[in-house]
PDB file of C-alpha atoms and ligand atoms in Angstrom:
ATOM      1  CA  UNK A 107      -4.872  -4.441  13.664  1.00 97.00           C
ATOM      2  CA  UNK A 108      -2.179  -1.967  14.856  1.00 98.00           C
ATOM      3  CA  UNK A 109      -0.568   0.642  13.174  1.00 98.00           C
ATOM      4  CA  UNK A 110       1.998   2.656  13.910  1.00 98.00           C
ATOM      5  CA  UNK A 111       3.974   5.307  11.805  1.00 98.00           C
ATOM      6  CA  UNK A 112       7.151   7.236  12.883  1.00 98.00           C
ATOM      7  CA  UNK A 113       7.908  10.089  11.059  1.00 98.00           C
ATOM      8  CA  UNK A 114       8.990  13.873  11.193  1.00 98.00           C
ATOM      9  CA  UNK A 115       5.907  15.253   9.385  1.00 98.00           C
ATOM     10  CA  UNK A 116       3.046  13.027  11.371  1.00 97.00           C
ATOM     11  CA  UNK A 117       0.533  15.670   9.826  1.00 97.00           C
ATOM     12  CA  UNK A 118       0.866  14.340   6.302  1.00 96.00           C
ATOM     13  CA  UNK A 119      -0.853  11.473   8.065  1.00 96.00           C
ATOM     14  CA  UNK A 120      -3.884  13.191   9.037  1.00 95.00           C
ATOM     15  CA  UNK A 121      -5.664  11.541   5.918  1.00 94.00           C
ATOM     16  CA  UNK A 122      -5.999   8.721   7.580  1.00 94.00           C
ATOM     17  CA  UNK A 123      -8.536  10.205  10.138  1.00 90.00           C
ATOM     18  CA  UNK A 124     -10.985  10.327   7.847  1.00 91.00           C
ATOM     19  CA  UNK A 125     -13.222   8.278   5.725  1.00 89.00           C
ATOM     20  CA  UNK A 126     -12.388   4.931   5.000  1.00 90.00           C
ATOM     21  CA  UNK A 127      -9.604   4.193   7.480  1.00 92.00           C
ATOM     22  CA  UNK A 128     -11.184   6.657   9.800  1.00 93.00           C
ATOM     23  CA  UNK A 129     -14.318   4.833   9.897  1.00 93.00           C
ATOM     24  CA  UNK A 130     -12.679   1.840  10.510  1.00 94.00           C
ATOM     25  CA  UNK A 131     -10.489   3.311  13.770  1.00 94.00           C
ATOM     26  CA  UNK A 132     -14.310   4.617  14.816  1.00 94.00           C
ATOM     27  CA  UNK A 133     -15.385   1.278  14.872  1.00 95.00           C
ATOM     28  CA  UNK A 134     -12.256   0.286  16.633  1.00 95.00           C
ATOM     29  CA  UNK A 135     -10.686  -2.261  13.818  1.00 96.00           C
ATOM     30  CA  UNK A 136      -7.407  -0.089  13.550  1.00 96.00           C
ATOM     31  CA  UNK A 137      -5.144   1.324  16.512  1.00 97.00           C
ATOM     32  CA  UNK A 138      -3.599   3.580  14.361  1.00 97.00           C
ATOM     33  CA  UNK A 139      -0.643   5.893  15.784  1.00 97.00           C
ATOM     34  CA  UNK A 140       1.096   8.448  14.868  1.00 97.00           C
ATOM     35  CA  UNK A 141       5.196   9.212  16.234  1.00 98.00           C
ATOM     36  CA  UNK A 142       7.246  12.349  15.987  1.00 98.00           C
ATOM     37  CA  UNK A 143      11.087  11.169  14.961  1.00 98.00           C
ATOM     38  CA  UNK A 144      12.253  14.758  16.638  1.00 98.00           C
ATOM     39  CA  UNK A 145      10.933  13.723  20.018  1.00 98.00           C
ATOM     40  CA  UNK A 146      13.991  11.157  19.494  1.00 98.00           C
ATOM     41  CA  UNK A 147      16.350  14.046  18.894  1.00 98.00           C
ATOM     42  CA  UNK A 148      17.660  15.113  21.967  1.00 96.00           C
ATOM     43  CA  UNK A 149      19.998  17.837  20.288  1.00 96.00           C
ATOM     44  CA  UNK A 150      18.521  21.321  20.481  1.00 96.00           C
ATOM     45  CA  UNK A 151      17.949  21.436  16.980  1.00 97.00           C
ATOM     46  CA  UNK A 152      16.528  17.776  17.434  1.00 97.00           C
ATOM     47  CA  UNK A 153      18.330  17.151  14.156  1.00 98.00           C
ATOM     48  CA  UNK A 154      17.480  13.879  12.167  1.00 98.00           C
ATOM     49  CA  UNK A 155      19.599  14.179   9.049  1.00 98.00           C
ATOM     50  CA  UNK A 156      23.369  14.522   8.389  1.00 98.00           C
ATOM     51  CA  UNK A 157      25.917  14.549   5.395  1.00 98.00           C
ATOM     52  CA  UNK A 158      26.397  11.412   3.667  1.00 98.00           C
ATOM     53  CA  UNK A 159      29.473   9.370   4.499  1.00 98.00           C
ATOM     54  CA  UNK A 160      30.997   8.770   1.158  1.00 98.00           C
ATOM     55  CA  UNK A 161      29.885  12.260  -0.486  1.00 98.00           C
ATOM     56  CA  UNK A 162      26.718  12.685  -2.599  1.00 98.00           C
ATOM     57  CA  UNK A 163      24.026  15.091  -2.806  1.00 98.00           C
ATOM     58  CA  UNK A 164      21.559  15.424   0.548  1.00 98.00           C
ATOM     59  CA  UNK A 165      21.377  14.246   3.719  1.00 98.00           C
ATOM     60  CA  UNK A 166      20.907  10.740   5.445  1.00 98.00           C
ATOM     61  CA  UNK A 167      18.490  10.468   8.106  1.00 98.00           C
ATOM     62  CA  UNK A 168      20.698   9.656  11.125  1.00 98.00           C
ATOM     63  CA  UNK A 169      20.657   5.477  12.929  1.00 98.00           C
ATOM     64  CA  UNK A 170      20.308   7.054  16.493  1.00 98.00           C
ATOM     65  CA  UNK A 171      16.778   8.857  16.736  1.00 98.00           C
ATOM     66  CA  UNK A 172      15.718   6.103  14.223  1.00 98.00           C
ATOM     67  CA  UNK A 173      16.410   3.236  16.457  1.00 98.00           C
ATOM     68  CA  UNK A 174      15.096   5.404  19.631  1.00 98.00           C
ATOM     69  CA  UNK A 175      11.568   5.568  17.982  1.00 98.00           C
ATOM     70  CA  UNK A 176      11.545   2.156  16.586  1.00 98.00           C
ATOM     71  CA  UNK A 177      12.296   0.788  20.148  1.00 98.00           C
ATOM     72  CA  UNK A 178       9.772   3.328  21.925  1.00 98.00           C
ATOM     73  CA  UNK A 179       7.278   2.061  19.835  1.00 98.00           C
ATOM     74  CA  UNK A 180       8.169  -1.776  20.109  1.00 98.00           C
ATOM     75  CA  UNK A 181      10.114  -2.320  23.279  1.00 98.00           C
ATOM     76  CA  UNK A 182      12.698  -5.151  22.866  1.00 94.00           C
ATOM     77  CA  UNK A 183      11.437  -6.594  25.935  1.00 94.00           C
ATOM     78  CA  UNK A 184       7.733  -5.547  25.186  1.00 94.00           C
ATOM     79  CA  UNK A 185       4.916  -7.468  24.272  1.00 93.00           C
ATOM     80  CA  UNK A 186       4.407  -8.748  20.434  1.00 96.00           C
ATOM     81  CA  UNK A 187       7.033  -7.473  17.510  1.00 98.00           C
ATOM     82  CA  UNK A 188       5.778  -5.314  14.670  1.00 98.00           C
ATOM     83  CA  UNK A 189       6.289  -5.939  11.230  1.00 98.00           C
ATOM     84  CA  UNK A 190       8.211  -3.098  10.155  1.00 99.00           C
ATOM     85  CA  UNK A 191       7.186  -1.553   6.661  1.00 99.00           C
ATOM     86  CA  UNK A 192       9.933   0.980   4.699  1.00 99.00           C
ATOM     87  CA  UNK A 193       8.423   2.970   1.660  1.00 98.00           C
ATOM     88  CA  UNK A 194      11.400   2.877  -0.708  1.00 98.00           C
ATOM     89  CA  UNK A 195      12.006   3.329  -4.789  1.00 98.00           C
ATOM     90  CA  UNK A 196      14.543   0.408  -4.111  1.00 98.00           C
ATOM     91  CA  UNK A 197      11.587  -1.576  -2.675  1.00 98.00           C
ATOM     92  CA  UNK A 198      10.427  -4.742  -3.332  1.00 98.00           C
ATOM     93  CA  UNK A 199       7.089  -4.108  -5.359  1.00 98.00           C
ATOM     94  CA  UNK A 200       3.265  -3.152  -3.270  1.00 98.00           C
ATOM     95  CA  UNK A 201       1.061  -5.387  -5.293  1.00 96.00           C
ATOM     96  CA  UNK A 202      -2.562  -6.712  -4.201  1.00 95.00           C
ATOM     97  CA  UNK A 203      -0.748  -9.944  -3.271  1.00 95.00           C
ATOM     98  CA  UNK A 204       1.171  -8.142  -0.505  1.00 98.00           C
ATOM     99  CA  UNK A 205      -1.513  -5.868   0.685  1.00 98.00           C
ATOM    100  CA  UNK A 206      -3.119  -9.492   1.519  1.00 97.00           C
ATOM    101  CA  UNK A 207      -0.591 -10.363   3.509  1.00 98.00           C
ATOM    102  CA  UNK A 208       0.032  -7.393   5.014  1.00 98.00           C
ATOM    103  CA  UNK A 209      -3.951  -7.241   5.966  1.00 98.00           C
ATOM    104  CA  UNK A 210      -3.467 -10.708   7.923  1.00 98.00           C
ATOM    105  CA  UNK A 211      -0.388  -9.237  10.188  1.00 98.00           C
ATOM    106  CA  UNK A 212      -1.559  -8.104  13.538  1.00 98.00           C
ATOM    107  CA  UNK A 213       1.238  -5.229  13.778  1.00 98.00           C
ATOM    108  CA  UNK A 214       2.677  -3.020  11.165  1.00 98.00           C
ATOM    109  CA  UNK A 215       5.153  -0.364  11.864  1.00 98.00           C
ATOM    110  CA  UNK A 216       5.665   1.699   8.494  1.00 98.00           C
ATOM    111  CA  UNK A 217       8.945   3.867   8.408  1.00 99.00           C
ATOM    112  CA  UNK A 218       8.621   6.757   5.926  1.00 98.00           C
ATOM    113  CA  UNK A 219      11.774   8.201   5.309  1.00 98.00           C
ATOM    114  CA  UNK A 220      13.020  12.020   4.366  1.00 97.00           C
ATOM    115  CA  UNK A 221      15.928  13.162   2.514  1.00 96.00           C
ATOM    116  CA  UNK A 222      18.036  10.591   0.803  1.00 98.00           C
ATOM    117  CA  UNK A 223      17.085   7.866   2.827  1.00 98.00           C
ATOM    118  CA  UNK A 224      17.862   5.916   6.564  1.00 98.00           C
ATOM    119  CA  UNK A 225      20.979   4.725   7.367  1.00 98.00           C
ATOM    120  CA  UNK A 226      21.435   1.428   6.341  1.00 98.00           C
ATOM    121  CA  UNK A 227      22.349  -0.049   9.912  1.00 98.00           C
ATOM    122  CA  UNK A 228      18.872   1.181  11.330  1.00 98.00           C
ATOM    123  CA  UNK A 229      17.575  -1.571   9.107  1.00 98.00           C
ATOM    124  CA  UNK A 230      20.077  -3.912   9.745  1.00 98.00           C
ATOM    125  CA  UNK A 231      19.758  -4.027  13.646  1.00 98.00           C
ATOM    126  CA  UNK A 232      15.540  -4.040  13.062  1.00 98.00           C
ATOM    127  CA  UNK A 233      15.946  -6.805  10.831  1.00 98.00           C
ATOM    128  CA  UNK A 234      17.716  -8.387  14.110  1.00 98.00           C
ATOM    129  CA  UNK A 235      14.478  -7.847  16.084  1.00 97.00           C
ATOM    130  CA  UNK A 236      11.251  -7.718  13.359  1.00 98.00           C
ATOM    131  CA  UNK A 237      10.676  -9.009  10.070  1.00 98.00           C
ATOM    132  CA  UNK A 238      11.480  -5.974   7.829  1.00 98.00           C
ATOM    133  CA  UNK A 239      10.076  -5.143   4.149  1.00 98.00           C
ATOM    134  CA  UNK A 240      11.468  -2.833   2.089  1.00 98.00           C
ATOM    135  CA  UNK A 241       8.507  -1.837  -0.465  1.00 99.00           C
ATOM    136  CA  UNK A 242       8.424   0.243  -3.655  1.00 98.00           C
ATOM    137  CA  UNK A 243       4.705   1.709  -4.536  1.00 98.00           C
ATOM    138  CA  UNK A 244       5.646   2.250  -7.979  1.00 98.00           C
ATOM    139  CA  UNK A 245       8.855   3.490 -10.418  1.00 98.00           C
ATOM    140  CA  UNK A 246       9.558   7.317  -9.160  1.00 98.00           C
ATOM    141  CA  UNK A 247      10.850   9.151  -6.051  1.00 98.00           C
ATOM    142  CA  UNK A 248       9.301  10.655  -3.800  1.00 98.00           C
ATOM    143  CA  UNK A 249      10.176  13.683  -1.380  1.00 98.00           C
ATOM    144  CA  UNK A 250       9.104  11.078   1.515  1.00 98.00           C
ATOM    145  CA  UNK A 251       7.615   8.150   2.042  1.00 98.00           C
ATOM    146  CA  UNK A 252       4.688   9.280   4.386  1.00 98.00           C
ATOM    147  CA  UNK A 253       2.242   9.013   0.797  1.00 98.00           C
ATOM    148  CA  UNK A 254       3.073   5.660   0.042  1.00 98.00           C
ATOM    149  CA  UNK A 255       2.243   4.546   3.568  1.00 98.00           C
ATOM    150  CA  UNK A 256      -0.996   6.698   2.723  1.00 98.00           C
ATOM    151  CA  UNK A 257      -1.289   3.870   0.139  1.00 98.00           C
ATOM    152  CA  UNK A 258      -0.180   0.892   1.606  1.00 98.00           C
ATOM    153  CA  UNK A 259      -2.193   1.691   4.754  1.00 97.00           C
ATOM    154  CA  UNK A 260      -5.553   2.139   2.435  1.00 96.00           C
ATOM    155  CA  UNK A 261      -4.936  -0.632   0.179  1.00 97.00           C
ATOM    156  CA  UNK A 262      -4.376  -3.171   3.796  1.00 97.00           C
ATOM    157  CA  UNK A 263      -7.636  -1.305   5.397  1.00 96.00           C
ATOM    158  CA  UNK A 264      -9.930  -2.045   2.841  1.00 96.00           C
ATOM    159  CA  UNK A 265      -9.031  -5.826   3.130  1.00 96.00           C
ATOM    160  CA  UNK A 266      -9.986  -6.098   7.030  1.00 96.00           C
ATOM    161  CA  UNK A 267     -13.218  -7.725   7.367  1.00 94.00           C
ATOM    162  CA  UNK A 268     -15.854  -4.861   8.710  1.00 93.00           C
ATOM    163  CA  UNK A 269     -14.105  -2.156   7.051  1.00 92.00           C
ATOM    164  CA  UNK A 270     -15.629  -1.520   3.487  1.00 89.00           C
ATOM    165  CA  UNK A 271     -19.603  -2.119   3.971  1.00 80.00           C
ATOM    166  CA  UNK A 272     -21.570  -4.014   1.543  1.00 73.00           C
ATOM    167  CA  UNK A 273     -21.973  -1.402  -0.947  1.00 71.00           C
ATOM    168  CA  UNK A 274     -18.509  -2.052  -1.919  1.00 71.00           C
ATOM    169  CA  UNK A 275     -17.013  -5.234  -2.779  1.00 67.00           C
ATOM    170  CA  UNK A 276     -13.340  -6.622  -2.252  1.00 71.00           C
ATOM    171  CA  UNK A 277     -14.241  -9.689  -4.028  1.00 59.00           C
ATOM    172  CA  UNK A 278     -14.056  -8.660  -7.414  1.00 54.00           C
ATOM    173  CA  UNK A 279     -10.773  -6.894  -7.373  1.00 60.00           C
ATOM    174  CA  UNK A 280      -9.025  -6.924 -10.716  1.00 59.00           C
ATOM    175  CA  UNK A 281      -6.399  -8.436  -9.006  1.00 63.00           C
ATOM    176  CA  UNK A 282      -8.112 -10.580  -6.694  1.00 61.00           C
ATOM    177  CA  UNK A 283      -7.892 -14.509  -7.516  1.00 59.00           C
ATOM    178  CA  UNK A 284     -10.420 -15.976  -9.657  1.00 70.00           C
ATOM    179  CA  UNK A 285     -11.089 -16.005 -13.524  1.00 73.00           C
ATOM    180  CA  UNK A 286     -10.577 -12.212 -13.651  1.00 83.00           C
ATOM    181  CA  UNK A 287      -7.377 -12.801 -12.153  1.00 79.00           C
ATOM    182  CA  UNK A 288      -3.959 -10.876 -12.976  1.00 86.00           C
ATOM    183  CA  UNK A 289      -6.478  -8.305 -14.962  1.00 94.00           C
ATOM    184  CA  UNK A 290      -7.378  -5.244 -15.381  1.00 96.00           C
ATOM    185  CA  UNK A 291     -10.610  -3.768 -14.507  1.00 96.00           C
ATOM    186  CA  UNK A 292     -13.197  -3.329 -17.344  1.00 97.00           C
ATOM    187  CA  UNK A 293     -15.409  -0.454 -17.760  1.00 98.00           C
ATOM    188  CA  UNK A 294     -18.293   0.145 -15.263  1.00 98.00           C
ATOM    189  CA  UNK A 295     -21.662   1.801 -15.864  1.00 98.00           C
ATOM    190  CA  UNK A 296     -25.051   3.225 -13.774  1.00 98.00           C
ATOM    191  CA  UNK A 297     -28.088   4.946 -14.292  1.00 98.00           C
ATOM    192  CA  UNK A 298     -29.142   6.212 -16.737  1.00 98.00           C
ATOM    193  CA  UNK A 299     -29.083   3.878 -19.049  1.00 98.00           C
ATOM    194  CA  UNK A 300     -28.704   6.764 -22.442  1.00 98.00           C
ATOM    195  CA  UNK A 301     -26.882   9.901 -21.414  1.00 98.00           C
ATOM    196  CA  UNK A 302     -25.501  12.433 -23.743  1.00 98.00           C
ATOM    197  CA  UNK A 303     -26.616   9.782 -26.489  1.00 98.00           C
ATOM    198  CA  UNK A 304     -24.342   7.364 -25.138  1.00 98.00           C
ATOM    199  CA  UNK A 305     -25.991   4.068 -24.389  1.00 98.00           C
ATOM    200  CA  UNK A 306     -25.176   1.409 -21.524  1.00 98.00           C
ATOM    201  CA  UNK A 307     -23.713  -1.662 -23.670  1.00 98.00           C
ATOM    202  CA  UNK A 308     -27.165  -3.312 -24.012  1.00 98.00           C
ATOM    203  CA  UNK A 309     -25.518  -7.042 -22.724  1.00 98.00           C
ATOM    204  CA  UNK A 310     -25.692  -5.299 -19.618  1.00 98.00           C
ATOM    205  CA  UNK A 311     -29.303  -4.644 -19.081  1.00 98.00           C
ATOM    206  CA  UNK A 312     -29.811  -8.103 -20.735  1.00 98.00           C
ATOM    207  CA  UNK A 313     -29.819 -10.300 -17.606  1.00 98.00           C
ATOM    208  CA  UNK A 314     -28.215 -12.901 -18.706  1.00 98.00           C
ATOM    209  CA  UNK A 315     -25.665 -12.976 -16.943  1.00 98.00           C
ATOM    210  CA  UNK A 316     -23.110 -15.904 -18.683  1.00 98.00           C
ATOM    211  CA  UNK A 317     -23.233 -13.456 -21.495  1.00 98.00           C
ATOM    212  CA  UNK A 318     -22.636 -10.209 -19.158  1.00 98.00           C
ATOM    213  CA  UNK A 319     -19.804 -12.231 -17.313  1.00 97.00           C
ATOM    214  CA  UNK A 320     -18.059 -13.180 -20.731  1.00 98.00           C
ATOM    215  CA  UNK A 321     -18.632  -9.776 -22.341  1.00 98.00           C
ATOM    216  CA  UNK A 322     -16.899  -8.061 -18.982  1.00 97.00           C
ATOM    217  CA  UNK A 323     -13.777 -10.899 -19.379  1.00 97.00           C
ATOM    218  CA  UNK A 324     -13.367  -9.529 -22.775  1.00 98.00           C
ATOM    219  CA  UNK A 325     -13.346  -5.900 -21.772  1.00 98.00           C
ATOM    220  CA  UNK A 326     -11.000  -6.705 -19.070  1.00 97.00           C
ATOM    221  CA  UNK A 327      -8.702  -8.897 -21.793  1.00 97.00           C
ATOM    222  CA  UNK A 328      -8.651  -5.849 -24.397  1.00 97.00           C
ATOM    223  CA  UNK A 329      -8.032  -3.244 -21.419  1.00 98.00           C
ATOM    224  CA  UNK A 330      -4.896  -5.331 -20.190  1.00 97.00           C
ATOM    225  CA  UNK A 331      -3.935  -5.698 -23.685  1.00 97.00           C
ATOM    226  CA  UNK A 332      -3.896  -1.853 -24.668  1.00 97.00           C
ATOM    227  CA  UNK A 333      -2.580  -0.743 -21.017  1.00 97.00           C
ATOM    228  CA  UNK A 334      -0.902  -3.850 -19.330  1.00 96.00           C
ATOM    229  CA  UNK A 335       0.223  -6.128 -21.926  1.00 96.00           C
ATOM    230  CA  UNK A 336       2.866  -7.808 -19.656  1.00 94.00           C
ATOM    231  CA  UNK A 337       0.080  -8.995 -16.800  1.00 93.00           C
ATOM    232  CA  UNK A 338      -1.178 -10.928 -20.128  1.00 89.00           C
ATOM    233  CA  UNK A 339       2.261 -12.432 -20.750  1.00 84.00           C
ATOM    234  CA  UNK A 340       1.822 -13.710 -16.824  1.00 76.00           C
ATOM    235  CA  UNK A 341      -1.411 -14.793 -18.245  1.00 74.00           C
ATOM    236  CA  UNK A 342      -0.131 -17.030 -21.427  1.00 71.00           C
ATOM    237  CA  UNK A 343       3.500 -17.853 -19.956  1.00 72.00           C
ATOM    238  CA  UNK A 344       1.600 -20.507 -17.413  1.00 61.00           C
ATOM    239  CA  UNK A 345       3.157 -18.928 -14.927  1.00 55.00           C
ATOM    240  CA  UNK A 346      -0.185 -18.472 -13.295  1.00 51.00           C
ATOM    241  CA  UNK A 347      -1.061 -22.028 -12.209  1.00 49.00           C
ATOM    242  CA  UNK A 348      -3.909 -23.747 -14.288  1.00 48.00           C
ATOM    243  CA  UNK A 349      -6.182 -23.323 -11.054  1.00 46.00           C
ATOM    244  CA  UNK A 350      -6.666 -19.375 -11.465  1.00 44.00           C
ATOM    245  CA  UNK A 351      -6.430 -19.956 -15.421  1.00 47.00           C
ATOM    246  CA  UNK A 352      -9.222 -22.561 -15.056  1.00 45.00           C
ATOM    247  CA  UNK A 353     -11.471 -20.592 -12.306  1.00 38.00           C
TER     248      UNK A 353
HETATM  249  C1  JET B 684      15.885   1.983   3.855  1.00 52.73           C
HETATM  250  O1  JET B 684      14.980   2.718   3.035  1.00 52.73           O
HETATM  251  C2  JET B 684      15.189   4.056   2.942  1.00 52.73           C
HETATM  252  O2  JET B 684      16.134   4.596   3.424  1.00 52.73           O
HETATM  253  C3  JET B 684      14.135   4.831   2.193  1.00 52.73           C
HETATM  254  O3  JET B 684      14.808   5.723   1.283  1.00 52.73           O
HETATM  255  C4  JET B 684      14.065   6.620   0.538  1.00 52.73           C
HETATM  256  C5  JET B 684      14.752   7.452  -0.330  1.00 52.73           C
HETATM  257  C6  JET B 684      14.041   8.363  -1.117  1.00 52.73           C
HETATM  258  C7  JET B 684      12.644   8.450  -1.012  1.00 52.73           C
HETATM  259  C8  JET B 684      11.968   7.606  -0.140  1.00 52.73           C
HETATM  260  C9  JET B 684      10.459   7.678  -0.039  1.00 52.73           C
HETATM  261  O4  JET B 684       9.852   6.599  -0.767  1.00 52.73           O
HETATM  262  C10 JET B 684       9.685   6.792  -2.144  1.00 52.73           C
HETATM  263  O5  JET B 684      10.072   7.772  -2.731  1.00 52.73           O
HETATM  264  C11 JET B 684       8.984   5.694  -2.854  1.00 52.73           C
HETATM  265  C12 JET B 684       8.417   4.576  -2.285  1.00 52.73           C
HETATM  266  N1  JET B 684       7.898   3.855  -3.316  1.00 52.73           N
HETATM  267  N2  JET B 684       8.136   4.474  -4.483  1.00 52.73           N
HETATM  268  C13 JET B 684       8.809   5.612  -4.220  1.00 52.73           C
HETATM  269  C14 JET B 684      12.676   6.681   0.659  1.00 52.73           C
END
């Protein structure tokens, strides 16, 4: 897979150099690169921002360098189109579901915005080009969306066959498919088995493992209760197909 990310603080993406994701560009299954918006500002300030039309507080990152840095990165007569990724509070929601998806595209193109946003019409002509997704990573703002593609881009990496090793395990997501699906994770223990006079539930050292699998269903059950009580309404509404119910 290839990744590309424009913004005007590329160093925020250094993260990604290291573990994980920068295991898995070592081994070569991410092309991950990085763009400076300013090198798109020709001005001598190479200014990306401006007042908003219409009045309001901040500024608006300006169409021009936007659309030079999308199209340097995907030439309209190039080779393959990207899918192009915006981090926005007015997003559509990053869930598990979409990180899935996401993992399966070839090309993303993630465009972390500044200030008070892009100007609509950079999205607009994309859209004419690229599929475009507009994608919230949860309920609050942020000064820039160069963390949530932090997020996104972990969440996709970790799905890409090669890149987690054995130790770890995508399978058993909470919100993977399957009968733990649309839950939350229960509680997890290791060695030793009494610390601080706390003991390991003793179902878990039992090896019997129907009982272990139906004890860690109910953990997962009373943890979505107390902390996500409307992935159990998913749950009981039916609006998870009897398939997953059933599995
Ligand atoms: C077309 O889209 C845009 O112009 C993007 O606009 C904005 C405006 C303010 C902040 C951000 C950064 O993203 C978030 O704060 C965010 C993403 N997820 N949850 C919070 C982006």
């Amino acid at each position: 897979m290839r990744i590309d990310v424009v913004s005007i603080f590329p160093e925020y993406l250094a993260p990604l150099d290291v573990s994980l994701v920068g295991k898995a560009r070592a081994k070569g299954l991410l092309d991950v690169r990085l763009h400076q918006l300013r090198d798109q500002a020709h001005d001598v300030h190479r200014t990306v921002d401006d007042t908003p039309y219409g009045g309001g507080p901040g500024m608006v990152m300006k169409p021009e360098p936007w659309a030079a840095a999308l199209e340097a990165v995907a030439p309209p007569d190039g080779e393959g189109v990207p899918r192009l990724i915006v981090p926005t509070p007015s997003g559509r929601p990053f869930t598990q579901e979409l990180a899935v998806e996401l993992a399966s595209e070839p090309w993303l193109l993630f465009a972390p915005a500044r200030y008070e946003g892009i100007d609509r019409r950079v999205i607009e002509d994309a859209a004419t080009r690229m599929r475009v997704d507009e994608v919230s990573i949860g309920d609050y703002v942020l000064a820039g969306g160069e963390v949530a593609v932090l997020v996104m881009v972990e969440a996709v990496a970790r799905l890409l066959p090669g890149v987690l090793g054995n130790a770890e395990s995508v399978r058993d997501d909470s919100f993977a498919p399957g009968a733990m699906a649309n839950l939350l994770e229960g509680p997890v223990y290791t060695k030793p088995a009494e610390w601080r006079g706390r003991e390991v539930p003793p179902v878990l050292l039992s090896g019997n493992h129907g009982a272990i699998a139906r004890w860690r269903r109910d953990q997962a059950l009373r943890r979505t209760a107390e902390n996500r009580p409307d992935l159990l309404e998913r749950l009981t509404s039916g609006d998870v197909d009897k398939h997953d119910r059933a599995a």
